mmCIF file of C-alpha atoms in Angstrom:
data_model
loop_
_atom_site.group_PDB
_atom_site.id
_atom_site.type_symbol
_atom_site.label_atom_id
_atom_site.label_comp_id
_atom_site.label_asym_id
_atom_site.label_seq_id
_atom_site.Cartn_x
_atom_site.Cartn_y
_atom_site.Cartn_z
ATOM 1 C CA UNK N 1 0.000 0.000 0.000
ATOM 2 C CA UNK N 2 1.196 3.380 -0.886
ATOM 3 C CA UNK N 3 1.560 5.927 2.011
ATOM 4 C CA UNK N 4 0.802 9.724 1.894
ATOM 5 C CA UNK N 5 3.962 11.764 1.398
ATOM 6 C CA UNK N 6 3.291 13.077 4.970
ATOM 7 C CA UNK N 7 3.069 9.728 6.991
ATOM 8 C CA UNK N 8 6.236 8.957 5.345
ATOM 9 C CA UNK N 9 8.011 11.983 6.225
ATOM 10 C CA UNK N 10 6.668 11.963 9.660
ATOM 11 C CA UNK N 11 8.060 8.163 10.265
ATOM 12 C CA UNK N 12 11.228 9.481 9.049
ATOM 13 C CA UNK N 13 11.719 12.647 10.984
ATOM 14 C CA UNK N 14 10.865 10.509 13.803
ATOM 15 C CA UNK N 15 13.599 7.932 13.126
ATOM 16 C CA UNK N 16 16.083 11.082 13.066
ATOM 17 C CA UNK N 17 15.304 12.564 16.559
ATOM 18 C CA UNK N 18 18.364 11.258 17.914
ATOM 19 C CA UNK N 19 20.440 13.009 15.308
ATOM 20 C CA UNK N 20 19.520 16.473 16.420
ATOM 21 C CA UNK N 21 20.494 18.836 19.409
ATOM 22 C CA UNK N 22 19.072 21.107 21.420
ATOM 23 C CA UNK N 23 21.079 24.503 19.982
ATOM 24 C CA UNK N 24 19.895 23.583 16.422
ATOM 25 C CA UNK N 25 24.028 23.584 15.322
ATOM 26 C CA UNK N 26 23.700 19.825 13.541
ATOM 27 C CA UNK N 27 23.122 18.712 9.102
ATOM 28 C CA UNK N 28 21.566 15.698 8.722
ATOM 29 C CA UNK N 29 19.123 13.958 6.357
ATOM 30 C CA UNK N 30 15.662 13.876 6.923
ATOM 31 C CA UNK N 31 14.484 12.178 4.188
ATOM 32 C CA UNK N 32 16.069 10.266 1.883
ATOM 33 C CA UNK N 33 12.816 10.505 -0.832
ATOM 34 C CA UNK N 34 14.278 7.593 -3.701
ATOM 35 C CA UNK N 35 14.283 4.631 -0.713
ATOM 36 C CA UNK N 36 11.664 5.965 1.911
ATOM 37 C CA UNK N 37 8.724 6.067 -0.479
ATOM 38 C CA UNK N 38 9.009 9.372 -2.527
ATOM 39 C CA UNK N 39 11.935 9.443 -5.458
ATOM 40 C CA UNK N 40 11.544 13.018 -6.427
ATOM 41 C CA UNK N 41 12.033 14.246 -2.472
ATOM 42 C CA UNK N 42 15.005 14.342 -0.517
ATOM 43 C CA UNK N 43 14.959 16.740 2.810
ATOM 44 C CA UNK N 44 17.999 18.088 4.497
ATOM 45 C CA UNK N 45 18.340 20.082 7.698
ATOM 46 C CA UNK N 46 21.244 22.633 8.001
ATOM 47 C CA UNK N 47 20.916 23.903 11.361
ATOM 48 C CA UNK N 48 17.962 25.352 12.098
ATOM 49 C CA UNK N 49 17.106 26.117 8.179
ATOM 50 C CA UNK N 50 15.575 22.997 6.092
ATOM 51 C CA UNK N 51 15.962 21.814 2.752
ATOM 52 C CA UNK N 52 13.685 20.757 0.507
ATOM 53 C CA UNK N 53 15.491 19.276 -3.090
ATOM 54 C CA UNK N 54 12.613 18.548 -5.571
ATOM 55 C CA UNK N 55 13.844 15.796 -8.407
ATOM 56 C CA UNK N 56 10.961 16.184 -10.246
ATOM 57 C CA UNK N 57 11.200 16.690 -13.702
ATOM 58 C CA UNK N 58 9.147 19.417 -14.546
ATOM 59 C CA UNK N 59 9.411 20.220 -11.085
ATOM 60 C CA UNK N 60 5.944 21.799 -11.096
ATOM 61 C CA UNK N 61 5.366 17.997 -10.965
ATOM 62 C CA UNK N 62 6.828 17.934 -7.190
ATOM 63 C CA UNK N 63 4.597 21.153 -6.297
ATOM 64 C CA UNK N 64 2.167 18.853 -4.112
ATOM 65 C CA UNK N 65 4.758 16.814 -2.318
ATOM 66 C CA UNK N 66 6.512 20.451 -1.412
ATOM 67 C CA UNK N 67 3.359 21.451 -0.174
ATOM 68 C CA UNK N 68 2.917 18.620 2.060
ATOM 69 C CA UNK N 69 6.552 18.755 2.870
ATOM 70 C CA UNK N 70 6.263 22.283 4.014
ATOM 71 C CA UNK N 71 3.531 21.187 6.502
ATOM 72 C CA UNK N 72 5.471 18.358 8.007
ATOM 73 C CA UNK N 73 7.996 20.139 8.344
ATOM 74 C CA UNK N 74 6.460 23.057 10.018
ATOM 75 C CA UNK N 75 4.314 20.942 12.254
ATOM 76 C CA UNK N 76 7.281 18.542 12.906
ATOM 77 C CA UNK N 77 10.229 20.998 13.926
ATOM 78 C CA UNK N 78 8.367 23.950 14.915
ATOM 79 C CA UNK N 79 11.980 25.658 15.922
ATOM 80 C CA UNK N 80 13.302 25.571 12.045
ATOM 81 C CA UNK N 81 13.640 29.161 11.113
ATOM 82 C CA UNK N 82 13.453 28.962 7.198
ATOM 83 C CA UNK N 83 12.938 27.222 4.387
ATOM 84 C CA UNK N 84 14.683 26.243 0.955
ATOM 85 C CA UNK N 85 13.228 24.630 -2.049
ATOM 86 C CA UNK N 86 15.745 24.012 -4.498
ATOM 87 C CA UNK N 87 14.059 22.307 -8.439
ATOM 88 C CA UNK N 88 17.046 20.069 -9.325
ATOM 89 C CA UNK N 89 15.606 20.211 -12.766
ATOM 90 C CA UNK N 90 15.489 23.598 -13.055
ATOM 91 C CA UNK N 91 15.642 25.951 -16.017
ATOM 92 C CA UNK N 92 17.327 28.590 -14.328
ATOM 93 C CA UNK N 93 20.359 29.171 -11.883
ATOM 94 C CA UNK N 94 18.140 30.422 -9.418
ATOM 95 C CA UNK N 95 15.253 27.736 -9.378
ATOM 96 C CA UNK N 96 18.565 24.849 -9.128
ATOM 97 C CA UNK N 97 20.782 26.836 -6.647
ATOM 98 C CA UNK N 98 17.243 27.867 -4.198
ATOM 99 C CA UNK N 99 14.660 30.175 -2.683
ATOM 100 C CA UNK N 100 14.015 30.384 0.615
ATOM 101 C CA UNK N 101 10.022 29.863 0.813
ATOM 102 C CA UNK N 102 9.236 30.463 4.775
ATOM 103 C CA UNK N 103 11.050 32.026 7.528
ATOM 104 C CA UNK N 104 13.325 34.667 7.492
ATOM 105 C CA UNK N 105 16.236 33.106 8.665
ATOM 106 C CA UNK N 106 19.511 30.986 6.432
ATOM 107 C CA UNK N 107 21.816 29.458 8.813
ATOM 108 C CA UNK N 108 25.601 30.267 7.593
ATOM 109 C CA UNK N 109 27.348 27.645 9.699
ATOM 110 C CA UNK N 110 26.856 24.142 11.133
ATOM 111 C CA UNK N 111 28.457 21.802 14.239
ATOM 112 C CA UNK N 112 29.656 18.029 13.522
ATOM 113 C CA UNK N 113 31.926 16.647 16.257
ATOM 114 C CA UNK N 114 32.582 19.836 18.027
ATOM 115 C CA UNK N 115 34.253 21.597 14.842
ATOM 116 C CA UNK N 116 32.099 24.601 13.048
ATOM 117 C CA UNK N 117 31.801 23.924 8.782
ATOM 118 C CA UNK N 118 30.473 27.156 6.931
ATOM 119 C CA UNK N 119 27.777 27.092 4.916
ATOM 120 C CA UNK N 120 26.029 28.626 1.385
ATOM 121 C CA UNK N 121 23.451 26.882 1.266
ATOM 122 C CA UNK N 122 22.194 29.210 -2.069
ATOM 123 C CA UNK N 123 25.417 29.439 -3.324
ATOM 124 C CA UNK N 124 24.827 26.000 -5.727
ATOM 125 C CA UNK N 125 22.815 23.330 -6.805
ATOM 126 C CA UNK N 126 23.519 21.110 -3.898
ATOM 127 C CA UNK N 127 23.558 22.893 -0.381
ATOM 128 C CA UNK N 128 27.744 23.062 -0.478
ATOM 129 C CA UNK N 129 28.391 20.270 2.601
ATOM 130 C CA UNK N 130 28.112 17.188 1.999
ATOM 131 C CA UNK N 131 25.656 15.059 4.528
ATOM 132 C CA UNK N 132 26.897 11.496 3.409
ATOM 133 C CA UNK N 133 30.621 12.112 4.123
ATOM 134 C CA UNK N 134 30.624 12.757 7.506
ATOM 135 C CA UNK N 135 31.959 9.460 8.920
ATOM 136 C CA UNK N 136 34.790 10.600 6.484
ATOM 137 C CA UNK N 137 35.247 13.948 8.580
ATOM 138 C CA UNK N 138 35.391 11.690 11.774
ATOM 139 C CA UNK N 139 37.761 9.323 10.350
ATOM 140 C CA UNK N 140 39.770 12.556 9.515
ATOM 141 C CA UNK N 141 39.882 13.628 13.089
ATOM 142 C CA UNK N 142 41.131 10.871 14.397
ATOM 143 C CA UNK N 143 43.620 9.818 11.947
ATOM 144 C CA UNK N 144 45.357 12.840 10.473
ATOM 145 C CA UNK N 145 47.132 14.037 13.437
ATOM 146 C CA UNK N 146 50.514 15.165 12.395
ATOM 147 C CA UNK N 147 50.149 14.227 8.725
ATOM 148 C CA UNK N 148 49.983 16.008 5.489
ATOM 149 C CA UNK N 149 47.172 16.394 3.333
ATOM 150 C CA UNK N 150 45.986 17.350 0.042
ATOM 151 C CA UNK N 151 42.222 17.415 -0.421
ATOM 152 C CA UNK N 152 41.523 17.653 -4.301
ATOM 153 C CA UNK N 153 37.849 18.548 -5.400
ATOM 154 C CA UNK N 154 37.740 20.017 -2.509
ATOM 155 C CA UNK N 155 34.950 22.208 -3.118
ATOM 156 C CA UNK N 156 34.150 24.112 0.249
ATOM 157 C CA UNK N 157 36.809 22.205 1.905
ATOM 158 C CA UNK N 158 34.734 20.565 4.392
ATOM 159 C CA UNK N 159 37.138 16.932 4.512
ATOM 160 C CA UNK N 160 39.887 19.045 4.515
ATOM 161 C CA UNK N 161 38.677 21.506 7.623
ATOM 162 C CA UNK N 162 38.270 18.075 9.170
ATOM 163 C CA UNK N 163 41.832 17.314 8.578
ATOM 164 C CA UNK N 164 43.176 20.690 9.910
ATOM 165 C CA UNK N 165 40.683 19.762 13.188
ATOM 166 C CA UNK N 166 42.816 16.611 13.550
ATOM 167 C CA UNK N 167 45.963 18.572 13.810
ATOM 168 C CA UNK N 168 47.525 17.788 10.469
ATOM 169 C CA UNK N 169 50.265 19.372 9.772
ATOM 170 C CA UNK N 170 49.206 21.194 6.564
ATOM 171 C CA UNK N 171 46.355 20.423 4.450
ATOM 172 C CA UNK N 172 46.355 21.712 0.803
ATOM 173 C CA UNK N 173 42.552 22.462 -0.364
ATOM 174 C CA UNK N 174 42.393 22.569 -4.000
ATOM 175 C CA UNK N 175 39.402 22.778 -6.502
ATOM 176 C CA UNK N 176 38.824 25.615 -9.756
ATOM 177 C CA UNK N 177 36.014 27.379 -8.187
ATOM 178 C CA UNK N 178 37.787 29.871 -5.934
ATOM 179 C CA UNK N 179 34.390 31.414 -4.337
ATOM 180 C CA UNK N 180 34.057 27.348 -2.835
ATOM 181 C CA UNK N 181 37.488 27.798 -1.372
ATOM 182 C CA UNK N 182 36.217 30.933 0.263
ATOM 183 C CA UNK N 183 33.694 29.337 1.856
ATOM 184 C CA UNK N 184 36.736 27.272 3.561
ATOM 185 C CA UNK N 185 38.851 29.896 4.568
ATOM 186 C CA UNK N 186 35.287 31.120 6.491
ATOM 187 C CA UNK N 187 35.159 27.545 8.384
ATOM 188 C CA UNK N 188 39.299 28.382 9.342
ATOM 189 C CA UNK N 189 37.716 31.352 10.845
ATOM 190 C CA UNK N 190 35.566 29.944 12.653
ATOM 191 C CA UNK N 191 37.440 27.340 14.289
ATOM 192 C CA UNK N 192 40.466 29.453 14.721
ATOM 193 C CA UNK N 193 42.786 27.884 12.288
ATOM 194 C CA UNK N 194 45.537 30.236 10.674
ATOM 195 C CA UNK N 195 45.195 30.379 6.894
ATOM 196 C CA UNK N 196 48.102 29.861 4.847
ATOM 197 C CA UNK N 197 47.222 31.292 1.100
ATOM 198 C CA UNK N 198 49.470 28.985 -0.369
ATOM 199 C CA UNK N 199 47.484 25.978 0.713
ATOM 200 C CA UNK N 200 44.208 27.229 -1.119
ATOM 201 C CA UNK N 201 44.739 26.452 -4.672
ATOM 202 C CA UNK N 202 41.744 27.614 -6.806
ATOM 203 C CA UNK N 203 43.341 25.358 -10.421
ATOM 204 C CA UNK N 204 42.034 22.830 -12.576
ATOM 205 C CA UNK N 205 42.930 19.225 -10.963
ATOM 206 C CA UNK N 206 44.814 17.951 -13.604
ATOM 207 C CA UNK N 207 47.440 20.953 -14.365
ATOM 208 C CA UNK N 208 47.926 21.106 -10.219
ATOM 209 C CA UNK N 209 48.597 17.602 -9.764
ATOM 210 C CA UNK N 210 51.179 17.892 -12.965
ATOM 211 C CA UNK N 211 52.639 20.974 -10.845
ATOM 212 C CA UNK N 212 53.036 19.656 -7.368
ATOM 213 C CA UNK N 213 54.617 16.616 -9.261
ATOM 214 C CA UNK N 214 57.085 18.618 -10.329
ATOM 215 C CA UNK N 215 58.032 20.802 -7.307
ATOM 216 C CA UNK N 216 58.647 17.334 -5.240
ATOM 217 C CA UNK N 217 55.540 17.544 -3.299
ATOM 218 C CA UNK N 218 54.370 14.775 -1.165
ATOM 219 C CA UNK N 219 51.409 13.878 1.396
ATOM 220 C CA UNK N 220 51.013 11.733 4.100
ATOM 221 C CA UNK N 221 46.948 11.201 3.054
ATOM 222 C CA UNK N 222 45.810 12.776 -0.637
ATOM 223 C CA UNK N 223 41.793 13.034 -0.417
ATOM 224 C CA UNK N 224 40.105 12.107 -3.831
ATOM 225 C CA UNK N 225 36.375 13.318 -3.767
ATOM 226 C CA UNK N 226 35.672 13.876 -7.428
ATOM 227 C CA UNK N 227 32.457 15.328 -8.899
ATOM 228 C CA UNK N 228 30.770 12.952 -11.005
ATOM 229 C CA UNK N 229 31.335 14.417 -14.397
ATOM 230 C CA UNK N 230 33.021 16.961 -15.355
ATOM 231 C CA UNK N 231 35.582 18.318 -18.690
ATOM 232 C CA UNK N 232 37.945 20.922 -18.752
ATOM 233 C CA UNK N 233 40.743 22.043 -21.376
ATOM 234 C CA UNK N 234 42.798 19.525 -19.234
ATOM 235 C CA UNK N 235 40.738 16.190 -19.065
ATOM 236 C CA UNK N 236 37.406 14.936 -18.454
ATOM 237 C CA UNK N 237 36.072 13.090 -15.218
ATOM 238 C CA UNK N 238 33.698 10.014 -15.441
ATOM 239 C CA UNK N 239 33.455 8.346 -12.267
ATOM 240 C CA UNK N 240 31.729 5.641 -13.856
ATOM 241 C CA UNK N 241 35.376 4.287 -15.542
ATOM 242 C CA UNK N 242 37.721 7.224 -14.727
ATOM 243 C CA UNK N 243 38.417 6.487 -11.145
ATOM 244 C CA UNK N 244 41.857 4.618 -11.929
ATOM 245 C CA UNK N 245 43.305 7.652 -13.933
ATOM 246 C CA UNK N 246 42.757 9.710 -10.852
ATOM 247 C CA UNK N 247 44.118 7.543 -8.091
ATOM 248 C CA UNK N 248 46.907 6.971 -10.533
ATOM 249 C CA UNK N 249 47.653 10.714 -10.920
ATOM 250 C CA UNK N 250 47.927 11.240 -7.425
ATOM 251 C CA UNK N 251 50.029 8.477 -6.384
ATOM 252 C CA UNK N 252 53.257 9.818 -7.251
ATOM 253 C CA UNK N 253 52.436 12.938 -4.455
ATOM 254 C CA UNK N 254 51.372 10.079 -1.748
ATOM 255 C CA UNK N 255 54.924 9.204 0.597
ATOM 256 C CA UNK N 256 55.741 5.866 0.771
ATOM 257 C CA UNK N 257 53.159 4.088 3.312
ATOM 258 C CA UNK N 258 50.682 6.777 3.170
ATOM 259 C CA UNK N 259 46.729 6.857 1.968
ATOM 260 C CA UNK N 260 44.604 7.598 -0.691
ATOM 261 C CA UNK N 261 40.748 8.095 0.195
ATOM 262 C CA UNK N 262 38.994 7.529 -2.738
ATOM 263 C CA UNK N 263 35.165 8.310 -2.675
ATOM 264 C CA UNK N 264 33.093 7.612 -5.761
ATOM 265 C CA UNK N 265 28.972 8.853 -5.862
ATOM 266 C CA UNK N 266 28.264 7.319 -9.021
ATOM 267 C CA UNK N 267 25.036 6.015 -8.300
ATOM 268 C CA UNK N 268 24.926 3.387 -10.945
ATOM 269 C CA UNK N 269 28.468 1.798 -10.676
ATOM 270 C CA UNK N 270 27.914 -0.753 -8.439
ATOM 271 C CA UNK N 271 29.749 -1.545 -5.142
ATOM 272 C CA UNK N 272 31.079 -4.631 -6.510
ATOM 273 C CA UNK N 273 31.975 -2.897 -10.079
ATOM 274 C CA UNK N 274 33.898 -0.291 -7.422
ATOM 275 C CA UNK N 275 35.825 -2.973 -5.665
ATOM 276 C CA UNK N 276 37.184 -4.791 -8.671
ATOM 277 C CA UNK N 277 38.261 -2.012 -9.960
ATOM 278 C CA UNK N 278 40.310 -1.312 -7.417
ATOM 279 C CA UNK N 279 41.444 -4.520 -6.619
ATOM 280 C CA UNK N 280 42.961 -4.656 -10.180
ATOM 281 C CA UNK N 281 45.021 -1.609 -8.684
ATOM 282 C CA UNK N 282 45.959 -3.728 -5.986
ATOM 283 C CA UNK N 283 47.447 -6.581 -8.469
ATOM 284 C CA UNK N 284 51.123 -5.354 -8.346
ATOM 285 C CA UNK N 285 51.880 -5.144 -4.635
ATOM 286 C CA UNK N 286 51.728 -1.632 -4.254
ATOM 287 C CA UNK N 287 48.325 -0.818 -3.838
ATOM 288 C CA UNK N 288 46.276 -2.153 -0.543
ATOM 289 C CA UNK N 289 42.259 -1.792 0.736
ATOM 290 C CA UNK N 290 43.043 -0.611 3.775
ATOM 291 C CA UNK N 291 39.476 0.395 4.871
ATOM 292 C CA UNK N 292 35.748 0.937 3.670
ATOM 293 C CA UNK N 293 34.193 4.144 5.125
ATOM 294 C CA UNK N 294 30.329 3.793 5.582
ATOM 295 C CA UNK N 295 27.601 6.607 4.706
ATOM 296 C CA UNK N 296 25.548 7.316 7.931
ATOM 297 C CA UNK N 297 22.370 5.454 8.478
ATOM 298 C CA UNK N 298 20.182 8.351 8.449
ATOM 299 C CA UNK N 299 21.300 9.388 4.906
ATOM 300 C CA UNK N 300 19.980 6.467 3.655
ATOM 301 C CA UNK N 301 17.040 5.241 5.703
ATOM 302 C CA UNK N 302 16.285 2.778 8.426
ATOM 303 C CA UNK N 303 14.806 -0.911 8.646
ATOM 304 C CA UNK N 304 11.508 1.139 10.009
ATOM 305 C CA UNK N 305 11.474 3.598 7.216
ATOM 306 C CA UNK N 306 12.807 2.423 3.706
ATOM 307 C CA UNK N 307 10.559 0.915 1.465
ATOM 308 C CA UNK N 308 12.552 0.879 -1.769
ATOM 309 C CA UNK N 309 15.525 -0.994 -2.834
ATOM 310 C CA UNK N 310 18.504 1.083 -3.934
ATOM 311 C CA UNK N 311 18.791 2.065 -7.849
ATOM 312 C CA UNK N 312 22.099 0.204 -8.309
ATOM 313 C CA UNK N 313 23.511 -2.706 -5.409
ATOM 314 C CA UNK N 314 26.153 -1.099 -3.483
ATOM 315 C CA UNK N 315 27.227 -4.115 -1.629
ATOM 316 C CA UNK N 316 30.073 -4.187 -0.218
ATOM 317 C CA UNK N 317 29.222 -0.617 0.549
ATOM 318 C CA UNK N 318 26.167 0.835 2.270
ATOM 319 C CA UNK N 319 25.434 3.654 -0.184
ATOM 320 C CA UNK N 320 26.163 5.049 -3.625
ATOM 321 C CA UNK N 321 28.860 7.144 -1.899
ATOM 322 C CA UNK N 322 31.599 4.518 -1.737
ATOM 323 C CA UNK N 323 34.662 5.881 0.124
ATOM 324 C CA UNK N 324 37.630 3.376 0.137
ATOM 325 C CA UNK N 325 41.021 3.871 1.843
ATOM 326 C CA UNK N 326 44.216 2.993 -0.011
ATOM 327 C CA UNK N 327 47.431 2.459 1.591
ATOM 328 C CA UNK N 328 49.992 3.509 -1.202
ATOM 329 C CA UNK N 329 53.550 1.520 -1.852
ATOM 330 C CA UNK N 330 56.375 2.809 -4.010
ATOM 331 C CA UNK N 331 59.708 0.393 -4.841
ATOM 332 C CA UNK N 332 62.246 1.585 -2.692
#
């Protein structure tokens, strides 16, 4: 039997009360629309300030599922101080990056595991922090003390902030867009962290990597956290078969015995398709799995709540985002 959009959302906010706090500080999913019973819905909370992501295509399609989404919401967290409704299949900048539709109030900044991550949540399509990645940011916490790191894509630098909380010795953040990087010079800020201009490198990935190659540079943990597609003058990105060219290209900067984390969203490459393609990496000797990362339960759903299977298996994985650590060997 098919539910009403707002039973379903109700089940699942309820499933989620755990993951919130009393100041209002935490991000987490609310509803993950594709496996808890609507696929052109997802929900996101960003402080005190909601996010609604309509998938549907017109998305005047989705305007009665925002509507009841809206109530839910309202009726549900009666504390959230605004809300954004973002048409993924938008014709305009605008309609993809957001409006805010109620409230008066955008939360700038957000609270996972003590450290403070800005936010922009109009700035782009998505809401520019990324929900399913923070077991990633507590991995980085605990394992990064001391270390170097470079954190490619880096986008608003959130896995690299993470590293800096750690107490890495430098972290690198590069990606092209230098208005994302700002964004992670505002998280330094926040936690205190000095900022070092020369480790926020707004350059294509493929001519930086080619550079830092050449000057002798090497990392203790090099963060690979690609978009999905993407083409510049310099190369194209395809996550779906592109993944090995990337690890590849970053090898050379990783010291002997340190890590590659490589994270791939594709949502239809398998989890097995992932794995063997990485265990063909593995075939010389100098290449290991050290570890899988898992996406947090509430970004995907729980055994009370999910009703759908996932579009693609991502066994051995949890999720579409599949985030594997590499430990990285060179002859000596």
């Amino acid at each position: 039997m098919n539910l009403p959009l707002s039973i379903l959302l109700e089940r699942a906010i309820e499933a989620r009360k755990a993951e919130l706090d009393a100041a209002h500080h935490v991000a987490c999913r609310l509803f993950n629309g594709p496996r808890e019973g609507c696929p052109e819905l997802f929900v996101d909370l960003y402080g005190s300030t909601v996010v609604l992501h309509n998938y549907a295509d017109p998305p005047e399609m989705g305007a009665e599922n925002l509507i009841a989404a809206q109530a839910v919401v309202c009726n549900q967290l009666p504390w959230v101080c605004g809300i954004i409704i973002k048409e993924r299949k938008g014709e305009t900048d605008q309609q993809r990056h957001g409006r805010l539709i109620d409230g008066e109030k955008i939360d700038k900044r957000i609270r996972e595991n003590g450290i403070w991550y800005a936010i922009d949540l109009l700035m782009n399509q998505d809401a520019s922090f990324y929900l399913d990645t923070r077991l990633l940011r507590k991995w980085l916490i605990e394992k990064m003390a001391g270390g170097s790191v470079l954190n490619t894509f880096a986008y608003t630098g959130g896995l690299g902030v993470a590293a800096a909380a750690g107490g890495a010795s430098r972290v690198v953040q590069t990606d092209r867009n230098k208005r994302f990087l700002n964004v992670s010079k505002i998280s330094y800020s926040l936690n205190g962290f000095p900022i070092q201009r020369r480790d926020f490198q707004s350059m294509d990935f493929w001519a930086y990597m080619k550079r830092l190659n050449r000057a002798g540079e090497r990392f203790d943990c090099v963060i690979l956290d690609p978009p999905f597609y993407s083409t510049t003058s310099q190369g194209t990105i395809d996550l779906n078969k592109d993944m090995h060219r990337l690890i590849n290209k970053v090898r050379p900067l990783v010291n002997h015995g340190g890590l590659i984390v490589a994270v791939n969203n594709a949502l239809y490459l398998s989890g097995q398709a992932y794995m063997e393609s990485l265990n063909e990496l593995c075939i010389g000797g100098y290449v290991d799995i050290e570890e899988v990362i898992p996406v947090p339960e509430e970004c995907i759903g729980y055994p009370s709540t999910i009703v759908a299977p996932p579009v693609t298996d991502p066994t051995p994985f949890n999720h579409s985002t599949k985030i594997v650590v590499l430990r990285i060997l060179h002859k000596v």
